[in-house]
Short mmCIF file of C-alpha atoms and ligand atoms in Angstrom, two decimals:
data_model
loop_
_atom_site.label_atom_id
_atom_site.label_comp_id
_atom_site.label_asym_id
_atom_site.label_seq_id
_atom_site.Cartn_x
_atom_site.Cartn_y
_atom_site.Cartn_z
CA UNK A 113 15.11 -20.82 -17.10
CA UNK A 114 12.09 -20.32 -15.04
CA UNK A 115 9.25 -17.19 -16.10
CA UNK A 116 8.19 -14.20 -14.04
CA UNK A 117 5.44 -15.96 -13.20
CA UNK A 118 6.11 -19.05 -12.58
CA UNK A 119 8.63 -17.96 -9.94
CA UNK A 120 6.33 -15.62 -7.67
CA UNK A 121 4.09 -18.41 -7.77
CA UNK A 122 6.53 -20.99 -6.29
CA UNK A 123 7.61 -18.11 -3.99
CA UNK A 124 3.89 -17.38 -2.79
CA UNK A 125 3.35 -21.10 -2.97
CA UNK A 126 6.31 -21.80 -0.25
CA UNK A 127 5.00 -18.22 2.37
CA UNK A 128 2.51 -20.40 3.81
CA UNK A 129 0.97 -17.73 6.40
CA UNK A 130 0.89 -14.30 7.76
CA UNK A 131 2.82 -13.58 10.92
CA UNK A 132 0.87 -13.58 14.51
CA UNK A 133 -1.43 -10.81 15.31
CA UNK A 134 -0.84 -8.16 18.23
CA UNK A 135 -3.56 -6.05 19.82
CA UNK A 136 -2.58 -2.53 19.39
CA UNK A 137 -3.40 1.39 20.12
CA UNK A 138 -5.09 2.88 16.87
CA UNK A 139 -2.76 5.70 17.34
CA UNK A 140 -0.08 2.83 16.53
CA UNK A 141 -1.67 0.96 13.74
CA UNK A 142 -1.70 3.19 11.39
CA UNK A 143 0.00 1.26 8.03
CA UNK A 144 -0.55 -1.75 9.71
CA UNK A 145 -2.68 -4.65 8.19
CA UNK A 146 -6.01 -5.91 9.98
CA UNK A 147 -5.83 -9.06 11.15
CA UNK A 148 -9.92 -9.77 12.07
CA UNK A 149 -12.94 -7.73 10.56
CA UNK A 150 -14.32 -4.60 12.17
CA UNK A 151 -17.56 -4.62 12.53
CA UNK A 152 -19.70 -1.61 13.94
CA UNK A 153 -20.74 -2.00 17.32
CA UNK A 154 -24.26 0.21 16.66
CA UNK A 155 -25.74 2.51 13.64
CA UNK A 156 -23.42 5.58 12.41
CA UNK A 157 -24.84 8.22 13.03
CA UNK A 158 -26.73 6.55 16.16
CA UNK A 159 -29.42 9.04 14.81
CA UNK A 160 -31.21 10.69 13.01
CA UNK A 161 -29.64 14.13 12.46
CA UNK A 162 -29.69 17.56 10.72
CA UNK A 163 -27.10 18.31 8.07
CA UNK A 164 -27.41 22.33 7.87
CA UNK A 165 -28.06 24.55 10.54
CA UNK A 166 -31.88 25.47 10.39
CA UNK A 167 -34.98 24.87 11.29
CA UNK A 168 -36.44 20.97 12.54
CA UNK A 169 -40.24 20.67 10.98
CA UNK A 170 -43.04 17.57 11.05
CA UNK A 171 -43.75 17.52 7.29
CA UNK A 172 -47.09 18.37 8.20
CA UNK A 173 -46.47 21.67 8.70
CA UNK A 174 -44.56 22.25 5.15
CA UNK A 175 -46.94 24.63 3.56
CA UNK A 176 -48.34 23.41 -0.31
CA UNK A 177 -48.44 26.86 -1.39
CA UNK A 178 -47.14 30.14 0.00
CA UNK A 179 -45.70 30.35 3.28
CA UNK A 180 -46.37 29.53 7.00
CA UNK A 181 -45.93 30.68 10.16
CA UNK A 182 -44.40 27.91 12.99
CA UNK A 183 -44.01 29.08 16.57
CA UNK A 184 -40.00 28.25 17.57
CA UNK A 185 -40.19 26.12 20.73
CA UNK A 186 -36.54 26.20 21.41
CA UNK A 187 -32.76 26.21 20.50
CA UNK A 188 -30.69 22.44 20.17
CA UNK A 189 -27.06 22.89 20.01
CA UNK A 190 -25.13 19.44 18.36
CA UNK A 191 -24.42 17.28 21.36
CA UNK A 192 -27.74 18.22 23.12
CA UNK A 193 -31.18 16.33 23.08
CA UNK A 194 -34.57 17.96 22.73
CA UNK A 195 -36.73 16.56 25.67
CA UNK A 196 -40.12 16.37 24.33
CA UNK A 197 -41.97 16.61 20.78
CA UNK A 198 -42.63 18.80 18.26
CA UNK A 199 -46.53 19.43 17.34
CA UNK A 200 -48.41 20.59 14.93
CA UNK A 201 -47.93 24.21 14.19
CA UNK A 202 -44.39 24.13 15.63
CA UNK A 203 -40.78 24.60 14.82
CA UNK A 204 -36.90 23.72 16.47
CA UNK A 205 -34.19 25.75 15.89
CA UNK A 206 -31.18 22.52 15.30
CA UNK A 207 -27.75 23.11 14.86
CA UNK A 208 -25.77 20.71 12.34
CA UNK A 209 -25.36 17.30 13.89
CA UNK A 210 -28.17 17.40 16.69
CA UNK A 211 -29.70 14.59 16.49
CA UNK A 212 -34.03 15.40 15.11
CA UNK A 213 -36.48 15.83 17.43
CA UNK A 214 -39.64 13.40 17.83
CA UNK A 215 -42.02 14.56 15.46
CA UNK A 216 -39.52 16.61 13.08
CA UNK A 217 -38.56 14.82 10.07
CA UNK A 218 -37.64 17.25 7.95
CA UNK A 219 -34.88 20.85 8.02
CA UNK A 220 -35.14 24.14 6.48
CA UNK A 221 -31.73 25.81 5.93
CA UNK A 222 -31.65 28.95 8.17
CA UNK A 223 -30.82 30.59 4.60
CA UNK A 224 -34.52 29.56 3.25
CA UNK A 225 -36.54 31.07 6.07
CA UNK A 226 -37.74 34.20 7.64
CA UNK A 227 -37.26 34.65 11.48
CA UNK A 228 -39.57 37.12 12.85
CA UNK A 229 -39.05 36.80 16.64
CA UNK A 230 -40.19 33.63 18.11
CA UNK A 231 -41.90 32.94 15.24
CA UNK A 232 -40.47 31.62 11.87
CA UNK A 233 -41.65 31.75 8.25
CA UNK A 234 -41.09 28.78 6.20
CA UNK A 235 -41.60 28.14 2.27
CA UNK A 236 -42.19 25.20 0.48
CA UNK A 237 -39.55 21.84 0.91
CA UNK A 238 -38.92 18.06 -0.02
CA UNK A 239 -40.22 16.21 2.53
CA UNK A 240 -37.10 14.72 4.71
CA UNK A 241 -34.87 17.41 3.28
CA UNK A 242 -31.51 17.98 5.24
CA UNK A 243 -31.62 14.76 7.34
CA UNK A 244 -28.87 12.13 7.92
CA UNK A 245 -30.39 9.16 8.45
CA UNK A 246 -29.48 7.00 11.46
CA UNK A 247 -27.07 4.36 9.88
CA UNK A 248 -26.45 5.50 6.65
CA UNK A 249 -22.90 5.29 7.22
CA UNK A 250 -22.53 2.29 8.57
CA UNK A 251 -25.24 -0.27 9.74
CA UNK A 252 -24.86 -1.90 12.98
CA UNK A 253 -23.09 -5.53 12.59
CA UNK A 254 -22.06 -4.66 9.47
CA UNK A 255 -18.17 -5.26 8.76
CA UNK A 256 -16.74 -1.77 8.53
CA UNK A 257 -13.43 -2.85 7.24
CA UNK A 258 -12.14 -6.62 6.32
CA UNK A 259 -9.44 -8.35 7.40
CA UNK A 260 -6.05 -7.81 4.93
CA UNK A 261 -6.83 -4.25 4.43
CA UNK A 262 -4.12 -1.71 5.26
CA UNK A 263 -4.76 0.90 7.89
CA UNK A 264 -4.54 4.46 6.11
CA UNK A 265 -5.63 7.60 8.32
CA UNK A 266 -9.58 6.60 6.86
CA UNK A 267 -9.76 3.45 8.01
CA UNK A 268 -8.51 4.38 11.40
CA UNK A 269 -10.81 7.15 11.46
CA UNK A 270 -14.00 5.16 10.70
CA UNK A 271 -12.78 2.60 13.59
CA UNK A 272 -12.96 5.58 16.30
CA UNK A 273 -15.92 6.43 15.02
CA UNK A 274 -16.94 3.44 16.74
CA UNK A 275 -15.60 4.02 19.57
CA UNK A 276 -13.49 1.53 19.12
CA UNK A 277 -9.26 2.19 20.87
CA UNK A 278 -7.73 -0.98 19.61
CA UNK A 279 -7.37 -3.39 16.86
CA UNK A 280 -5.80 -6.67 16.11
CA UNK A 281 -3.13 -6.12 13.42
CA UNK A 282 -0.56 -8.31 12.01
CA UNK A 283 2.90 -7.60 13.54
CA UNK A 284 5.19 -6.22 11.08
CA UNK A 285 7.55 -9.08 8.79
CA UNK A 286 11.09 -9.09 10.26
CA UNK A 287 13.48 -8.82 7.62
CA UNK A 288 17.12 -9.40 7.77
CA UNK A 289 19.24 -7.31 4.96
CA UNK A 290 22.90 -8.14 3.96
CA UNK A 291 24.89 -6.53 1.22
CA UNK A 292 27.82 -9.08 0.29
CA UNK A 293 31.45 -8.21 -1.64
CA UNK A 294 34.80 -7.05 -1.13
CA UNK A 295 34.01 -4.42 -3.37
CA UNK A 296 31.05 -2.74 -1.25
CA UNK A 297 31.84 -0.04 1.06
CA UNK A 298 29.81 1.69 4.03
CA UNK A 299 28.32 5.47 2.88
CA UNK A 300 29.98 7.91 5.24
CA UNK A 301 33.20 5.68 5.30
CA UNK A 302 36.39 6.72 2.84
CA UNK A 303 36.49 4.24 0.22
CA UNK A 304 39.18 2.22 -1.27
CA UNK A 305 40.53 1.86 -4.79
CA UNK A 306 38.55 -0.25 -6.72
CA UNK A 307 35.23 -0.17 -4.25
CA UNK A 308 31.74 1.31 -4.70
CA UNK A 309 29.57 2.48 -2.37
CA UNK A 310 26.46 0.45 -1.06
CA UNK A 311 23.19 1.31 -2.97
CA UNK A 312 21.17 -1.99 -2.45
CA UNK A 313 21.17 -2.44 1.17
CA UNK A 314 19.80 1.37 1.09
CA UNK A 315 16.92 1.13 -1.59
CA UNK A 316 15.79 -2.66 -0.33
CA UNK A 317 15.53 -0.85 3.31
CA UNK A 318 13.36 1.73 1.74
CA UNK A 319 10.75 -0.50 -0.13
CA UNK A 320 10.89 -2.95 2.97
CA UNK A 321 9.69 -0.04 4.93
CA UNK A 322 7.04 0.82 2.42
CA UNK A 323 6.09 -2.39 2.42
CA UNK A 324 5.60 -2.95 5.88
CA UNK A 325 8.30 -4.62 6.57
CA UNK A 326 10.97 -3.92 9.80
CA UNK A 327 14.37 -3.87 8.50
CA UNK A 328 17.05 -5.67 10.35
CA UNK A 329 20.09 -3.98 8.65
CA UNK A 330 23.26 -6.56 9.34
CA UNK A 331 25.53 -4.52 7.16
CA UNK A 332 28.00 -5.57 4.39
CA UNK A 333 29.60 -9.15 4.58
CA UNK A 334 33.14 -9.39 2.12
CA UNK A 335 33.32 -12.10 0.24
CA UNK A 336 34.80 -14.37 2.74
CA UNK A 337 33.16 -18.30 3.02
CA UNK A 338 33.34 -18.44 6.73
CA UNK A 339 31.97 -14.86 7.17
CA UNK A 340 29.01 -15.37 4.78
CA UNK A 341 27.97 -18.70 6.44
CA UNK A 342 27.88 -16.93 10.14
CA UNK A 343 26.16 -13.99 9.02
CA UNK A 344 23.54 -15.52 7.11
CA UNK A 345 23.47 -18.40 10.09
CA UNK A 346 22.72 -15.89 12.02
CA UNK A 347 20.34 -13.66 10.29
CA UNK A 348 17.92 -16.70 9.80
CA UNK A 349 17.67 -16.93 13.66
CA UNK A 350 16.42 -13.17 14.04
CA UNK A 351 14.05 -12.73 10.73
CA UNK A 352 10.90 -14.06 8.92
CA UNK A 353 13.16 -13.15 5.85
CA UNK A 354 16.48 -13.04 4.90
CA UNK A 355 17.81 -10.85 1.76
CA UNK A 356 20.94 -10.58 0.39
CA UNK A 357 22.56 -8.96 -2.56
CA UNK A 358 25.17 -9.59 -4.64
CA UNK A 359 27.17 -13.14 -4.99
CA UNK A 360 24.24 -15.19 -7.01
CA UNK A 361 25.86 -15.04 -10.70
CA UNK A 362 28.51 -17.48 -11.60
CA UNK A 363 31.97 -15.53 -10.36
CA UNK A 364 34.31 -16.93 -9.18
CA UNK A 365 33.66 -14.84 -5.42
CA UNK A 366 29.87 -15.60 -6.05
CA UNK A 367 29.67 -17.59 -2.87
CA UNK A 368 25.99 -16.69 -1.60
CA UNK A 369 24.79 -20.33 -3.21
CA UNK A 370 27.50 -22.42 -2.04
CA UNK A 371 27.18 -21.13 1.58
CA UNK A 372 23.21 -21.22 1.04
CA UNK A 373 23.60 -24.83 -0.07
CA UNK A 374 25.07 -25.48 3.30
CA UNK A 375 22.44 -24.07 5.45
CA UNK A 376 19.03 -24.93 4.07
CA UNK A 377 17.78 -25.55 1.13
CA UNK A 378 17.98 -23.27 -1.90
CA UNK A 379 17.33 -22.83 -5.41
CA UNK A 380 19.12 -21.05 -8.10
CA UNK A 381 16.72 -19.57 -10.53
CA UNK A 382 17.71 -17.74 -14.30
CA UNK A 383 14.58 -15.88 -14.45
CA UNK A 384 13.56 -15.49 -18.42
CA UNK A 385 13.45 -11.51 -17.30
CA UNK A 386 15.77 -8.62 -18.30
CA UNK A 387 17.43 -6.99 -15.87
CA UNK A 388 17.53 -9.12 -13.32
CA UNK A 389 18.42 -12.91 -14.57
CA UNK A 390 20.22 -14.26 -11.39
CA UNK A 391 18.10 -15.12 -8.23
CA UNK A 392 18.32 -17.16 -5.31
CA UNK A 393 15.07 -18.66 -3.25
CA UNK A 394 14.64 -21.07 -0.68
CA UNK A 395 14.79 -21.61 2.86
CA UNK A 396 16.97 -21.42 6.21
CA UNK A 397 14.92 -23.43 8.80
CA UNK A 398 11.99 -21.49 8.83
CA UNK A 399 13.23 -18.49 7.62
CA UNK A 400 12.45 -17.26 3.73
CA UNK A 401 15.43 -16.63 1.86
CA UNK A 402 15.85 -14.35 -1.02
CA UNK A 403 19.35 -13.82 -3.05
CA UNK A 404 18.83 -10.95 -5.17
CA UNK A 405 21.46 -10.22 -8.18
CA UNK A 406 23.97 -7.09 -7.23
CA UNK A 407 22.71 -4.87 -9.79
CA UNK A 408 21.42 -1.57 -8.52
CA UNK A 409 18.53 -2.10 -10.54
CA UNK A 410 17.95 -5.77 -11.32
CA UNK A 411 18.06 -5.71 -7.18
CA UNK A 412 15.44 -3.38 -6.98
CA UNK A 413 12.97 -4.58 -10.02
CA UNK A 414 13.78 -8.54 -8.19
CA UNK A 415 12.79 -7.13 -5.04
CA UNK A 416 9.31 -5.63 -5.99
CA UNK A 417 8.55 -8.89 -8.53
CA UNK A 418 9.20 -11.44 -5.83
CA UNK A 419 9.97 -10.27 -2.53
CA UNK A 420 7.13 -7.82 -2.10
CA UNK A 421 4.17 -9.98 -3.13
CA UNK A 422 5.83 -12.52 -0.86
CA UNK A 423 6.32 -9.95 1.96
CA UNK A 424 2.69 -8.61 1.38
CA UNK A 425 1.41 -12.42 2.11
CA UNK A 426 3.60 -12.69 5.54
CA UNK A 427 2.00 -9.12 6.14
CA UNK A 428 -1.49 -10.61 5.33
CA UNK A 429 -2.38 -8.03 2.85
CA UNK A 430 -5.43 -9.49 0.48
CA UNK A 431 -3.73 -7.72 -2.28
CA UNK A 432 -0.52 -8.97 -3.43
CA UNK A 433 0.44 -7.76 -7.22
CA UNK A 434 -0.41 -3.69 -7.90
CA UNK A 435 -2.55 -2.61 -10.80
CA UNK A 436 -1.24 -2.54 -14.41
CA UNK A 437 -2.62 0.23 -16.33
CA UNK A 438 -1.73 1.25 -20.52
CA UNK A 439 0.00 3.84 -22.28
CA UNK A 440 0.73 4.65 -25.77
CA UNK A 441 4.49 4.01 -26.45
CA UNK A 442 6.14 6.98 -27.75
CA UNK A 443 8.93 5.52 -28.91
CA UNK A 444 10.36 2.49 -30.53
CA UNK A 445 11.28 -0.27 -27.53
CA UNK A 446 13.60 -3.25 -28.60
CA UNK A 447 12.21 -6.39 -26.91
CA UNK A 448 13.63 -9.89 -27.38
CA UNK A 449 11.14 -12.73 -27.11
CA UNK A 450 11.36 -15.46 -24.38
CA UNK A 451 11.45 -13.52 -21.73
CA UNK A 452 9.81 -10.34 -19.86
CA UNK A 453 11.59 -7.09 -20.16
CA UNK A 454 10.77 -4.41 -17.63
CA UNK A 455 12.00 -1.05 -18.81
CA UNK A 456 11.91 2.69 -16.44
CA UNK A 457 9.42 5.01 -18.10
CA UNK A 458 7.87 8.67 -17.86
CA UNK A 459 4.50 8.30 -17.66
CA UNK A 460 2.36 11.50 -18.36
CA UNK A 461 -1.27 12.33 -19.38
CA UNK A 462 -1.19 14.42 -22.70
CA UNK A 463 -3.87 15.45 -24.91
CA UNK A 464 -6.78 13.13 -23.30
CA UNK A 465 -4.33 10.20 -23.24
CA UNK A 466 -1.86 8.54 -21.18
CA UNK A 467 1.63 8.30 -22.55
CA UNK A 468 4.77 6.73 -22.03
CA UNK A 469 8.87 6.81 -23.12
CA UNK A 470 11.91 5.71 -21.42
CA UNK A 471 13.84 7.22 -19.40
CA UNK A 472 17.13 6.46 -21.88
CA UNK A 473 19.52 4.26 -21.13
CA UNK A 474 18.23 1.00 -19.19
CA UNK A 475 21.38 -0.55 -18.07
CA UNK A 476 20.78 -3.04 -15.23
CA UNK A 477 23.79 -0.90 -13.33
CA UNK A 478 21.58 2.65 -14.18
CA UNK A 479 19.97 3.07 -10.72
CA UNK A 480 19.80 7.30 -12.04
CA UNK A 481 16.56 4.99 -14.48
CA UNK A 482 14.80 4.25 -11.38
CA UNK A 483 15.06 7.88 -10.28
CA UNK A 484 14.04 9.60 -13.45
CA UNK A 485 11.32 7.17 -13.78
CA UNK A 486 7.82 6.67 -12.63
CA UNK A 487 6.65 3.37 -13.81
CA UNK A 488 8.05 0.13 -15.52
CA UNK A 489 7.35 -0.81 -19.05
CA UNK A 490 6.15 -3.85 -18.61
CA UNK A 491 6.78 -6.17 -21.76
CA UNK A 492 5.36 -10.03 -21.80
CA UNK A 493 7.44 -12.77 -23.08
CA UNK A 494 6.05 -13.22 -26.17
CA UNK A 495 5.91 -10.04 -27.62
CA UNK A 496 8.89 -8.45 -29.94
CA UNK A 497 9.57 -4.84 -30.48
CA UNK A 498 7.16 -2.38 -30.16
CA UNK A 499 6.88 0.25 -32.80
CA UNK A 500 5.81 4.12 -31.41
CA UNK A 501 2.37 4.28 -30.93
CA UNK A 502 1.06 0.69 -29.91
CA UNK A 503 -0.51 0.30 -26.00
CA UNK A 504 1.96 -1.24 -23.43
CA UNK A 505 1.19 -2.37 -19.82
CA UNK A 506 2.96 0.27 -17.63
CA UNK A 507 3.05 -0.37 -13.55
CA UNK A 508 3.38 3.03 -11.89
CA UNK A 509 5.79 3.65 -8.68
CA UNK A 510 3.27 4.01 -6.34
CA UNK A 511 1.38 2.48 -3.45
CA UNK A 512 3.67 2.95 -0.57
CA UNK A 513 1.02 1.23 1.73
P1 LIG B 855 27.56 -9.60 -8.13
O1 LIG B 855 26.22 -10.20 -8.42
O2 LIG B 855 27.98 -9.74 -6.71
O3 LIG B 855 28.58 -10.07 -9.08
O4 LIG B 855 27.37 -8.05 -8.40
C1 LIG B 855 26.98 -7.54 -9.67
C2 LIG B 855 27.28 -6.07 -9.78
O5 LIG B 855 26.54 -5.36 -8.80
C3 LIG B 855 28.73 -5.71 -9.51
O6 LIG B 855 29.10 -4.66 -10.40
C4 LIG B 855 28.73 -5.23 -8.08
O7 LIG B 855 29.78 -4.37 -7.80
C5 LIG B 855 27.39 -4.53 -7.99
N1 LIG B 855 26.92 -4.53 -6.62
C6 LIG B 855 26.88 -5.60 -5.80
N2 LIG B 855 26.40 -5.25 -4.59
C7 LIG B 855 26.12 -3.91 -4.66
C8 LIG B 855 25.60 -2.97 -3.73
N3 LIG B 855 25.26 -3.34 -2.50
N4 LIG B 855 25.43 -1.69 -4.13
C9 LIG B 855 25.76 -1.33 -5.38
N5 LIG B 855 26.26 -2.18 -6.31
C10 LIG B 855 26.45 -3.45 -5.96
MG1 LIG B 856 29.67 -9.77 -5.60
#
């Protein structure tokens, strides 16, 4: 038996580097990981500029008591520059984003003042009211955004705000999938006695795409030596990962580890987890290989515990593992010591507090859990039942970047 932990850390310990970087179009990186820094180019905003539409003053002119009378010099739209500089005694009429006149340091709201033809009477201010300051967004050779982040609609935003088309991103993980047994049969095909329809291959595609990942989907291999060996064989050519499921327990037609044995080398893990026990990890050349049990859900729960962090580091994401939070159980759970036991729960916020149950039955065949639910309980080895009303770690179904 081998822990949770111990496992992803052999696993992250073996994914030695991220794939190459490409150079691509922003308007194609979105989701994509960044593979150098950004760093800005010049100050955003290049300059100084109003924030309201109004009135550009020197703080001279702000009145201490009562109100003034500034002579209006002119009219600056956003995208226009005013040629000269204000004096004493005068006034600009700035639109929001025009970048402040020499001499004007400070804007009065066109709300705040009185115009009275080319004339305009102003009250009392702060001194540098309505002003964005040149580089208060970003400061010039400053790094915008580090490498390993993830390109959401933001980031890539900030980066044209630089002016800036392209970036170097990671290329995406390749990742061979392969559903294996006799029994598993292709959606949208009629089905024989006795067989089930594919899940796996269809919810590991999903969270490989989340992920980042580009699915190479090879289909459904029987439970045939010969077969297996090719496929696989050939899989390991085309992908940065192979993943199978199904054929890693100890049936007799479990022939994923014999085959494996074969091709690379391979190691056959109990994990002290619940669901999930069964998993296969090694290599095919140079070629990651994960067996994950046939289990709807120990398939699933295997995949985000040890593919994904691994998949994440191949990426080059700087975060690997998503946040735990806690939630008041609100219900009895049966644990077992000696291993980790990941249960689907409801999370909701009631009454000021977050709060947790399960989503009923938690059989390792009950993919309908993974539906209902929106986290995993999350319950360490060395903790027993837990009575209704004590704090567990809960992971929530999120993050799909
Ligand atoms: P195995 O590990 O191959 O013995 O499979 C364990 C259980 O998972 C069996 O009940 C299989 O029928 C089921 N199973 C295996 N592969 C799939 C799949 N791709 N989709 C849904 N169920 C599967
Ligand atoms: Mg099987």
């Amino acid at each position: 038996m081998i822990s949770v932990r111990d496992g992803q850390q052999h696993i992250l310990a073996q994914v030695a580097a991220a794939v190459p970087p490409e150079l691509l179009p922003v308007t194609r990186a979105l989701a994509r990981v960044l593979a150098t820094d950004v760093q800005a180019p010049f100050d955003v905003p290049p300059a100084d500029n109003s924030a309201v539409d109004g009135y550009a003053v020197g703080s001279g002119d702000i009145p201490s008591a009562g109100t003034r009378e500034l002579a209006v010099v002119g009219d600056l739209a956003a995208g226009a520059v005013f040629g000269s500089a204000l004096r004493g005694g005068q006034a600009l009429r700035i639109m929001t984003g025009a970048p402040m006149p020499a001499g004007a340091d400070t804007v009065y709201p066109q709300e705040v003042v009185e115009r009275v033809g080319e004339r305009v009477r102003v009250g009392q201010i702060a001194k540098g009211a309505n002003v964005r300051a040149r580089g208060e967004d970003v400061e010039a050779g400053g790094i915008v955004i580090e490498t390993g982040s993830v390109l959401r609609p933001q980031e890539i935003g900030l980066i044209t705000s630089l002016g800036i088309w392209q970036v170097e991103v990671h290329r995406r993980p390749r990742v061979a999938l392969l559903s294996t047994g006799d029994e598993v049969a292709e959606p949208g095909t009629p089905r024989r006695p006795g067989q089930i329809y594919d899940a796996n291959r269809f919810t590991l595609r999903g969270s490989i795409e989340q992920c980042g990942g580009e699915v190479l989907d090879l289909g459904i291999v029987p439970d045939v030596r010969e077969e297996l060996r090719l496929r696989l064989r050939e899989a390991a050519g085309m992908a940065d990962i192979v993943l199978t499921s199904g054929g890693v327990s100890v049936g007799v037609y479990d022939l994923v580890k014999d085959v494996l044995g074969e091709l690379g080398t391979v190691d056959f893990w109990q994990v002290a987890m619940q669901p999930g026990r069964p998993l296969a990890f090694g290599r095919i050349g140079a070629t990651t290989f994960f067996g994950l049990p046939g289990n709807p859900v120990a398939s699933l729960l295997t995949f985000m515990l040890f593919v994904r962090p691994a998949l994440y580091k191949l990426a080059g994401r700087r975060r690997l593992f998503p946040p735990t939070w806690q939630a008041r159980a609100m219900e009895r759970l049966g644990k077992k010591t000696g291993r980790r036991e990941f249960k689907r729960g409801i999370l909701a916020f009631r009454d000021g507090a977050w709060e947790v149950r399960t989503t009923g039955p938690q059989g390792s065949g009950i993919l309908s859990s993974m539906v209902a639910g929106n986290c995993l309980i999350v319950l360490d080895e060395d903790r027993g039942d837990v009575a209704p009303g004590e704090l567990v770690d809960v992971e929530p179904f999120t993050d799909p970047l």
